[in-house]
Amino acid sequence: MTNASGLLGTASTLLVSAPWPQPSPAPAMPTGAQMDHVGNGSQGTSQLFLTTTLARSISGIFVWTALGLTCHQIYLHLRSYTVPGEQRYIIRLLLLVPVYAFDSWLSLLLLGARQHYVYFDSVRDCYEAFVIYSFLSLCFQYLGGESAIMAEIRGKPIQSSCFYGTCCLRGRSYSIGFLRFCKQATLQFCVVKPAMALVTIILQAFGKYHDGDFNVHSGYLYVTLIYNVSVSLALYALFLFYFATKELLQPFEPVLKFLTIKAVIFLSFWQGVLMAILERCGVIPEVQVIDGSPVGAGTLAAGYQNFIVCIEMLFASIALRYAFTCQVYSEKRENSPAPAAPMHSISGGLKETMSPQDIVQDAVHNFSPAYQHYTQQATHEAPVPSPNPSVAGTSGRGRKSRPLEKRRLIPGEEL
């Protein structure tokens, strides 16, 4: 019995001390698989396209190409700054591409938790209002001012058209009040848009603004509604003005100009709204972490919007290059006995272009009761005689030479 107990004890000792095979550890999951398992982390830095070098390189190539084309076009206009009254507004319109492109590219480079894009987009949004006003003012300048336009259209009946939105104006005729409405509708956007940009920055600082958040407690819903009403009214005014003066504007080829400006401003806005809706519906996966930091709702939608804008600005720069050609003004400079503009004149022309003084004057003129019975008229000094009259008479495509511009107020009854 004792021997049996000894044998059992020895056997148990051997079993305990014998090295048992340990279960092999589970193979480590790849980082991407772990992130997929987590859910929102699947859009981490390693897989988020917008933060890759490829995305930033592609957008950078398009942006800098667009900047090169546009800056060259602006330089040509400043070099041939022969009609300041027109070219001032043309240069403002051309600057739309650098503002949009560089702003969107910086927003894309700084995509992350701090949402820098909100501040950059506010600058871009303010320039939108500047562009719409400048385009309408350019059309006024083409036609010689309010008094010259009224001399052509006053008293004519407004044709009813559902396409141009004049079906509700049946039976009415054009008057100075019509032009005043067109100016006021664009000027209100110059006030509303910067105000909404400031409100957006304030709401963002208090955490009450997130792109794509249509919750009634979020500022995005109300800012979007107010902006949509304001920009629609401004573009409607441009439609009405073009409908009334399309025959007068025909020598200036306004269709490409109008469509390009409208597409950049109006379509880019709805493109951003569409991106926010797609993210909200789950078509664009919502990201909560970028570079290890949490981000708010709408950040990825804004990133894709900025990436698309970077691509689109190259095509916009090409369209604007054809829409606002410098050929007419270059021919006037070549036929003028004056020497070519030096660099200080070019910088002076650029400084004059960016001055907002004309917007302030127009706002006073169109909204102040003291000016309600007066209209602005552009008057121009006689041009310098050209040594070759036959060439000078055909270089402007039927335009009058007006290198120097003044403005005066005349009573509305004289129209």
PDB file of N, CA and C in Angstrom, residues 113-184:
ATOM      1  N   ALA A 113      -8.813  68.980 -35.808  1.00  0.00           N
ATOM      2  CA  ALA A 113      -9.757  69.147 -34.701  1.00  0.00           C
ATOM      3  C   ALA A 113     -10.145  70.601 -34.464  1.00  0.00           C
ATOM      4  N   ARG A 114      -9.273  71.537 -34.780  1.00  0.00           N
ATOM      5  CA  ARG A 114      -9.538  72.928 -34.424  1.00  0.00           C
ATOM      6  C   ARG A 114     -10.445  73.650 -35.413  1.00  0.00           C
ATOM      7  N   GLN A 115     -10.782  73.030 -36.512  1.00  0.00           N
ATOM      8  CA  GLN A 115     -11.733  73.566 -37.491  1.00  0.00           C
ATOM      9  C   GLN A 115     -11.326  74.969 -37.952  1.00  0.00           C
ATOM     10  N   HIS A 116     -10.081  75.091 -38.417  1.00  0.00           N
ATOM     11  CA  HIS A 116      -9.610  76.372 -38.937  1.00  0.00           C
ATOM     12  C   HIS A 116     -10.386  76.789 -40.178  1.00  0.00           C
ATOM     13  N   TYR A 117     -10.981  75.822 -40.874  1.00  0.00           N
ATOM     14  CA  TYR A 117     -11.663  76.132 -42.127  1.00  0.00           C
ATOM     15  C   TYR A 117     -12.798  77.125 -41.926  1.00  0.00           C
ATOM     16  N   VAL A 118     -13.402  77.167 -40.741  1.00  0.00           N
ATOM     17  CA  VAL A 118     -14.504  78.097 -40.478  1.00  0.00           C
ATOM     18  C   VAL A 118     -14.019  79.538 -40.640  1.00  0.00           C
ATOM     19  N   TYR A 119     -12.833  79.837 -40.173  1.00  0.00           N
ATOM     20  CA  TYR A 119     -12.307  81.200 -40.256  1.00  0.00           C
ATOM     21  C   TYR A 119     -11.872  81.528 -41.684  1.00  0.00           C
ATOM     22  N   PHE A 120     -11.257  80.591 -42.369  1.00  0.00           N
ATOM     23  CA  PHE A 120     -10.878  80.833 -43.757  1.00  0.00           C
ATOM     24  C   PHE A 120     -12.110  80.999 -44.644  1.00  0.00           C
ATOM     25  N   ASP A 121     -13.110  80.173 -44.424  1.00  0.00           N
ATOM     26  CA  ASP A 121     -14.323  80.266 -45.228  1.00  0.00           C
ATOM     27  C   ASP A 121     -15.050  81.575 -44.995  1.00  0.00           C
ATOM     28  N   SER A 122     -14.909  82.165 -43.826  1.00  0.00           N
ATOM     29  CA  SER A 122     -15.536  83.454 -43.561  1.00  0.00           C
ATOM     30  C   SER A 122     -14.935  84.543 -44.451  1.00  0.00           C
ATOM     31  N   VAL A 123     -13.626  84.493 -44.653  1.00  0.00           N
ATOM     32  CA  VAL A 123     -12.978  85.444 -45.571  1.00  0.00           C
ATOM     33  C   VAL A 123     -13.492  85.228 -46.987  1.00  0.00           C
ATOM     34  N   ARG A 124     -13.579  83.994 -47.398  1.00  0.00           N
ATOM     35  CA  ARG A 124     -14.080  83.673 -48.737  1.00  0.00           C
ATOM     36  C   ARG A 124     -15.522  84.136 -48.913  1.00  0.00           C
ATOM     37  N   ASP A 125     -16.333  83.951 -47.887  1.00  0.00           N
ATOM     38  CA  ASP A 125     -17.736  84.339 -47.971  1.00  0.00           C
ATOM     39  C   ASP A 125     -17.892  85.852 -48.091  1.00  0.00           C
ATOM     40  N   CYS A 126     -17.066  86.606 -47.384  1.00  0.00           N
ATOM     41  CA  CYS A 126     -17.139  88.067 -47.490  1.00  0.00           C
ATOM     42  C   CYS A 126     -16.799  88.532 -48.893  1.00  0.00           C
ATOM     43  N   TYR A 127     -15.858  87.861 -49.523  1.00  0.00           N
ATOM     44  CA  TYR A 127     -15.480  88.282 -50.882  1.00  0.00           C
ATOM     45  C   TYR A 127     -16.568  87.949 -51.892  1.00  0.00           C
ATOM     46  N   GLU A 128     -17.407  86.965 -51.598  1.00  0.00           N
ATOM     47  CA  GLU A 128     -18.525  86.652 -52.481  1.00  0.00           C
ATOM     48  C   GLU A 128     -19.409  87.875 -52.695  1.00  0.00           C
ATOM     49  N   ALA A 129     -19.731  88.565 -51.605  1.00  0.00           N
ATOM     50  CA  ALA A 129     -20.578  89.751 -51.703  1.00  0.00           C
ATOM     51  C   ALA A 129     -19.900  90.829 -52.544  1.00  0.00           C
ATOM     52  N   PHE A 130     -18.609  90.983 -52.367  1.00  0.00           N
ATOM     53  CA  PHE A 130     -17.832  91.951 -53.137  1.00  0.00           C
ATOM     54  C   PHE A 130     -17.909  91.637 -54.630  1.00  0.00           C
ATOM     55  N   VAL A 131     -17.903  90.362 -54.972  1.00  0.00           N
ATOM     56  CA  VAL A 131     -17.915  89.933 -56.374  1.00  0.00           C
ATOM     57  C   VAL A 131     -19.265  90.227 -57.028  1.00  0.00           C
ATOM     58  N   ILE A 132     -20.355  89.898 -56.354  1.00  0.00           N
ATOM     59  CA  ILE A 132     -21.677  90.123 -56.947  1.00  0.00           C
ATOM     60  C   ILE A 132     -21.917  91.608 -57.184  1.00  0.00           C
ATOM     61  N   TYR A 133     -21.552  92.424 -56.215  1.00  0.00           N
ATOM     62  CA  TYR A 133     -21.693  93.869 -56.407  1.00  0.00           C
ATOM     63  C   TYR A 133     -20.823  94.352 -57.570  1.00  0.00           C
ATOM     64  N   SER A 134     -19.589  93.868 -57.641  1.00  0.00           N
ATOM     65  CA  SER A 134     -18.672  94.313 -58.695  1.00  0.00           C
ATOM     66  C   SER A 134     -19.178  93.925 -60.078  1.00  0.00           C
ATOM     67  N   PHE A 135     -19.802  92.758 -60.190  1.00  0.00           N
ATOM     68  CA  PHE A 135     -20.302  92.338 -61.501  1.00  0.00           C
ATOM     69  C   PHE A 135     -21.437  93.244 -61.964  1.00  0.00           C
ATOM     70  N   LEU A 136     -22.370  93.560 -61.077  1.00  0.00           N
ATOM     71  CA  LEU A 136     -23.456  94.453 -61.464  1.00  0.00           C
ATOM     72  C   LEU A 136     -22.918  95.846 -61.785  1.00  0.00           C
ATOM     73  N   SER A 137     -21.961  96.320 -61.002  1.00  0.00           N
ATOM     74  CA  SER A 137     -21.380  97.635 -61.265  1.00  0.00           C
ATOM     75  C   SER A 137     -20.636  97.659 -62.599  1.00  0.00           C
ATOM     76  N   LEU A 138     -19.998  96.548 -62.953  1.00  0.00           N
ATOM     77  CA  LEU A 138     -19.329  96.465 -64.252  1.00  0.00           C
ATOM     78  C   LEU A 138     -20.339  96.586 -65.386  1.00  0.00           C
ATOM     79  N   CYS A 139     -21.482  95.928 -65.246  1.00  0.00           N
ATOM     80  CA  CYS A 139     -22.524  96.033 -66.275  1.00  0.00           C
ATOM     81  C   CYS A 139     -23.042  97.460 -66.380  1.00  0.00           C
ATOM     82  N   PHE A 140     -23.218  98.130 -65.243  1.00  0.00           N
ATOM     83  CA  PHE A 140     -23.620  99.536 -65.265  1.00  0.00           C
ATOM     84  C   PHE A 140     -22.569 100.369 -65.986  1.00  0.00           C
ATOM     85  N   GLN A 141     -21.306 100.071 -65.715  1.00  0.00           N
ATOM     86  CA  GLN A 141     -20.227 100.844 -66.324  1.00  0.00           C
ATOM     87  C   GLN A 141     -20.159 100.602 -67.828  1.00  0.00           C
ATOM     88  N   TYR A 142     -20.365  99.369 -68.247  1.00  0.00           N
ATOM     89  CA  TYR A 142     -20.397  99.075 -69.673  1.00  0.00           C
ATOM     90  C   TYR A 142     -21.406  99.960 -70.400  1.00  0.00           C
ATOM     91  N   LEU A 143     -22.549 100.183 -69.764  1.00  0.00           N
ATOM     92  CA  LEU A 143     -23.652 100.891 -70.415  1.00  0.00           C
ATOM     93  C   LEU A 143     -23.666 102.381 -70.134  1.00  0.00           C
ATOM     94  N   GLY A 144     -22.692 102.899 -69.368  1.00  0.00           N
ATOM     95  CA  GLY A 144     -22.566 104.332 -69.190  1.00  0.00           C
ATOM     96  C   GLY A 144     -23.220 104.907 -67.956  1.00  0.00           C
ATOM     97  N   GLY A 145     -23.703 104.079 -67.040  1.00  0.00           N
ATOM     98  CA  GLY A 145     -24.308 104.590 -65.822  1.00  0.00           C
ATOM     99  C   GLY A 145     -25.820 104.494 -65.837  1.00  0.00           C
ATOM    100  N   GLU A 146     -26.431 104.855 -64.712  1.00  0.00           N
ATOM    101  CA  GLU A 146     -27.872 104.705 -64.549  1.00  0.00           C
ATOM    102  C   GLU A 146     -28.654 105.551 -65.545  1.00  0.00           C
ATOM    103  N   SER A 147     -28.221 106.795 -65.745  1.00  0.00           N
ATOM    104  CA  SER A 147     -28.976 107.684 -66.629  1.00  0.00           C
ATOM    105  C   SER A 147     -28.974 107.183 -68.062  1.00  0.00           C
ATOM    106  N   ALA A 148     -27.822 106.668 -68.525  1.00  0.00           N
ATOM    107  CA  ALA A 148     -27.760 106.139 -69.888  1.00  0.00           C
ATOM    108  C   ALA A 148     -28.638 104.901 -70.034  1.00  0.00           C
ATOM    109  N   ILE A 149     -28.671 104.070 -68.991  1.00  0.00           N
ATOM    110  CA  ILE A 149     -29.521 102.875 -69.049  1.00  0.00           C
ATOM    111  C   ILE A 149     -30.990 103.269 -69.069  1.00  0.00           C
ATOM    112  N   MET A 150     -31.372 104.229 -68.216  1.00  0.00           N
ATOM    113  CA  MET A 150     -32.762 104.646 -68.159  1.00  0.00           C
ATOM    114  C   MET A 150     -33.202 105.301 -69.458  1.00  0.00           C
ATOM    115  N   ALA A 151     -32.289 105.979 -70.135  1.00  0.00           N
ATOM    116  CA  ALA A 151     -32.636 106.583 -71.415  1.00  0.00           C
ATOM    117  C   ALA A 151     -33.022 105.534 -72.446  1.00  0.00           C
ATOM    118  N   GLU A 152     -32.531 104.300 -72.262  1.00  0.00           N
ATOM    119  CA  GLU A 152     -32.812 103.224 -73.210  1.00  0.00           C
ATOM    120  C   GLU A 152     -34.025 102.383 -72.823  1.00  0.00           C
ATOM    121  N   ILE A 153     -34.252 102.176 -71.532  1.00  0.00           N
ATOM    122  CA  ILE A 153     -35.287 101.208 -71.137  1.00  0.00           C
ATOM    123  C   ILE A 153     -36.486 101.834 -70.449  1.00  0.00           C
ATOM    124  N   ARG A 154     -36.415 103.093 -70.070  1.00  0.00           N
ATOM    125  CA  ARG A 154     -37.513 103.683 -69.291  1.00  0.00           C
ATOM    126  C   ARG A 154     -38.811 103.681 -70.093  1.00  0.00           C
ATOM    127  N   GLY A 155     -39.854 103.241 -69.443  1.00  0.00           N
ATOM    128  CA  GLY A 155     -41.172 103.219 -70.066  1.00  0.00           C
ATOM    129  C   GLY A 155     -41.490 101.956 -70.834  1.00  0.00           C
ATOM    130  N   LYS A 156     -40.494 101.138 -71.112  1.00  0.00           N
ATOM    131  CA  LYS A 156     -40.745  99.899 -71.839  1.00  0.00           C
ATOM    132  C   LYS A 156     -41.429  98.887 -70.920  1.00  0.00           C
ATOM    133  N   PRO A 157     -42.399  98.146 -71.431  1.00  0.00           N
ATOM    134  CA  PRO A 157     -43.076  97.156 -70.570  1.00  0.00           C
ATOM    135  C   PRO A 157     -42.146  95.991 -70.232  1.00  0.00           C
ATOM    136  N   ILE A 158     -42.283  95.486 -69.029  1.00  0.00           N
ATOM    137  CA  ILE A 158     -41.504  94.332 -68.599  1.00  0.00           C
ATOM    138  C   ILE A 158     -42.152  93.067 -69.150  1.00  0.00           C
ATOM    139  N   GLN A 159     -41.419  92.334 -69.956  1.00  0.00           N
ATOM    140  CA  GLN A 159     -41.949  91.109 -70.536  1.00  0.00           C
ATOM    141  C   GLN A 159     -42.080  90.028 -69.469  1.00  0.00           C
ATOM    142  N   SER A 160     -43.191  89.330 -69.506  1.00  0.00           N
ATOM    143  CA  SER A 160     -43.427  88.266 -68.533  1.00  0.00           C
ATOM    144  C   SER A 160     -42.666  87.011 -68.937  1.00  0.00           C
ATOM    145  N   SER A 161     -41.845  86.500 -68.026  1.00  0.00           N
ATOM    146  CA  SER A 161     -41.039  85.312 -68.301  1.00  0.00           C
ATOM    147  C   SER A 161     -40.856  84.536 -67.004  1.00  0.00           C
ATOM    148  N   CYS A 162     -41.273  83.289 -67.007  1.00  0.00           N
ATOM    149  CA  CYS A 162     -41.074  82.445 -65.827  1.00  0.00           C
ATOM    150  C   CYS A 162     -39.602  82.102 -65.635  1.00  0.00           C
ATOM    151  N   PHE A 163     -38.858  82.000 -66.746  1.00  0.00           N
ATOM    152  CA  PHE A 163     -37.443  81.642 -66.651  1.00  0.00           C
ATOM    153  C   PHE A 163     -36.661  82.726 -65.924  1.00  0.00           C
ATOM    154  N   TYR A 164     -36.951  84.001 -66.223  1.00  0.00           N
ATOM    155  CA  TYR A 164     -36.241  85.104 -65.594  1.00  0.00           C
ATOM    156  C   TYR A 164     -36.943  85.607 -64.335  1.00  0.00           C
ATOM    157  N   GLY A 165     -38.054  84.986 -63.973  1.00  0.00           N
ATOM    158  CA  GLY A 165     -38.746  85.366 -62.744  1.00  0.00           C
ATOM    159  C   GLY A 165     -39.497  86.668 -62.843  1.00  0.00           C
ATOM    160  N   THR A 166     -39.934  87.054 -64.041  1.00  0.00           N
ATOM    161  CA  THR A 166     -40.672  88.307 -64.205  1.00  0.00           C
ATOM    162  C   THR A 166     -42.163  88.073 -64.423  1.00  0.00           C
ATOM    163  N   CYS A 167     -42.615  86.850 -64.196  1.00  0.00           N
ATOM    164  CA  CYS A 167     -44.035  86.570 -64.396  1.00  0.00           C
ATOM    165  C   CYS A 167     -44.906  87.364 -63.426  1.00  0.00           C
ATOM    166  N   CYS A 168     -44.369  87.724 -62.263  1.00  0.00           N
ATOM    167  CA  CYS A 168     -45.129  88.497 -61.284  1.00  0.00           C
ATOM    168  C   CYS A 168     -45.075  89.997 -61.565  1.00  0.00           C
ATOM    169  N   LEU A 169     -44.341  90.407 -62.601  1.00  0.00           N
ATOM    170  CA  LEU A 169     -44.220  91.824 -62.946  1.00  0.00           C
ATOM    171  C   LEU A 169     -45.006  92.176 -64.195  1.00  0.00           C
ATOM    172  N   ARG A 170     -45.946  91.335 -64.557  1.00  0.00           N
ATOM    173  CA  ARG A 170     -46.752  91.566 -65.752  1.00  0.00           C
ATOM    174  C   ARG A 170     -47.498  92.906 -65.641  1.00  0.00           C
ATOM    175  N   GLY A 171     -47.463  93.665 -66.720  1.00  0.00           N
ATOM    176  CA  GLY A 171     -48.171  94.939 -66.765  1.00  0.00           C
ATOM    177  C   GLY A 171     -47.372  96.123 -66.249  1.00  0.00           C
ATOM    178  N   ARG A 172     -46.181  95.891 -65.737  1.00  0.00           N
ATOM    179  CA  ARG A 172     -45.349  96.984 -65.240  1.00  0.00           C
ATOM    180  C   ARG A 172     -44.315  97.381 -66.288  1.00  0.00           C
ATOM    181  N   SER A 173     -43.760  98.568 -66.105  1.00  0.00           N
ATOM    182  CA  SER A 173     -42.745  99.069 -67.031  1.00  0.00           C
ATOM    183  C   SER A 173     -41.481  99.422 -66.253  1.00  0.00           C
ATOM    184  N   TYR A 174     -40.383  99.539 -66.975  1.00  0.00           N
ATOM    185  CA  TYR A 174     -39.102  99.839 -66.347  1.00  0.00           C
ATOM    186  C   TYR A 174     -39.064 101.299 -65.892  1.00  0.00           C
ATOM    187  N   SER A 175     -38.486 101.508 -64.715  1.00  0.00           N
ATOM    188  CA  SER A 175     -38.356 102.847 -64.155  1.00  0.00           C
ATOM    189  C   SER A 175     -37.058 102.912 -63.368  1.00  0.00           C
ATOM    190  N   ILE A 176     -36.791 104.104 -62.818  1.00  0.00           N
ATOM    191  CA  ILE A 176     -35.581 104.247 -62.019  1.00  0.00           C
ATOM    192  C   ILE A 176     -35.659 103.379 -60.764  1.00  0.00           C
ATOM    193  N   GLY A 177     -36.889 103.112 -60.309  1.00  0.00           N
ATOM    194  CA  GLY A 177     -37.058 102.232 -59.157  1.00  0.00           C
ATOM    195  C   GLY A 177     -36.597 100.815 -59.429  1.00  0.00           C
ATOM    196  N   PHE A 178     -36.693 100.390 -60.686  1.00  0.00           N
ATOM    197  CA  PHE A 178     -36.223  99.048 -61.061  1.00  0.00           C
ATOM    198  C   PHE A 178     -34.711  98.949 -60.899  1.00  0.00           C
ATOM    199  N   LEU A 179     -33.984  99.943 -61.413  1.00  0.00           N
ATOM    200  CA  LEU A 179     -32.527  99.930 -61.250  1.00  0.00           C
ATOM    201  C   LEU A 179     -32.139 100.070 -59.784  1.00  0.00           C
ATOM    202  N   ARG A 180     -32.900 100.862 -59.036  1.00  0.00           N
ATOM    203  CA  ARG A 180     -32.612 101.015 -57.627  1.00  0.00           C
ATOM    204  C   ARG A 180     -32.771  99.693 -56.895  1.00  0.00           C
ATOM    205  N   PHE A 181     -33.787  98.916 -57.259  1.00  0.00           N
ATOM    206  CA  PHE A 181     -33.982  97.610 -56.630  1.00  0.00           C
ATOM    207  C   PHE A 181     -32.810  96.683 -56.935  1.00  0.00           C
ATOM    208  N   CYS A 182     -32.341  96.687 -58.177  1.00  0.00           N
ATOM    209  CA  CYS A 182     -31.213  95.820 -58.543  1.00  0.00           C
ATOM    210  C   CYS A 182     -29.982  96.158 -57.712  1.00  0.00           C
ATOM    211  N   LYS A 183     -29.723  97.455 -57.527  1.00  0.00           N
ATOM    212  CA  LYS A 183     -28.566  97.857 -56.729  1.00  0.00           C
ATOM    213  C   LYS A 183     -28.772  97.511 -55.260  1.00  0.00           C
ATOM    214  N   GLN A 184     -29.965  97.769 -54.741  1.00  0.00           N
ATOM    215  CA  GLN A 184     -30.214  97.493 -53.328  1.00  0.00           C
ATOM    216  C   GLN A 184     -30.137  96.002 -53.022  1.00  0.00           C
TER     217      GLN A 184
END
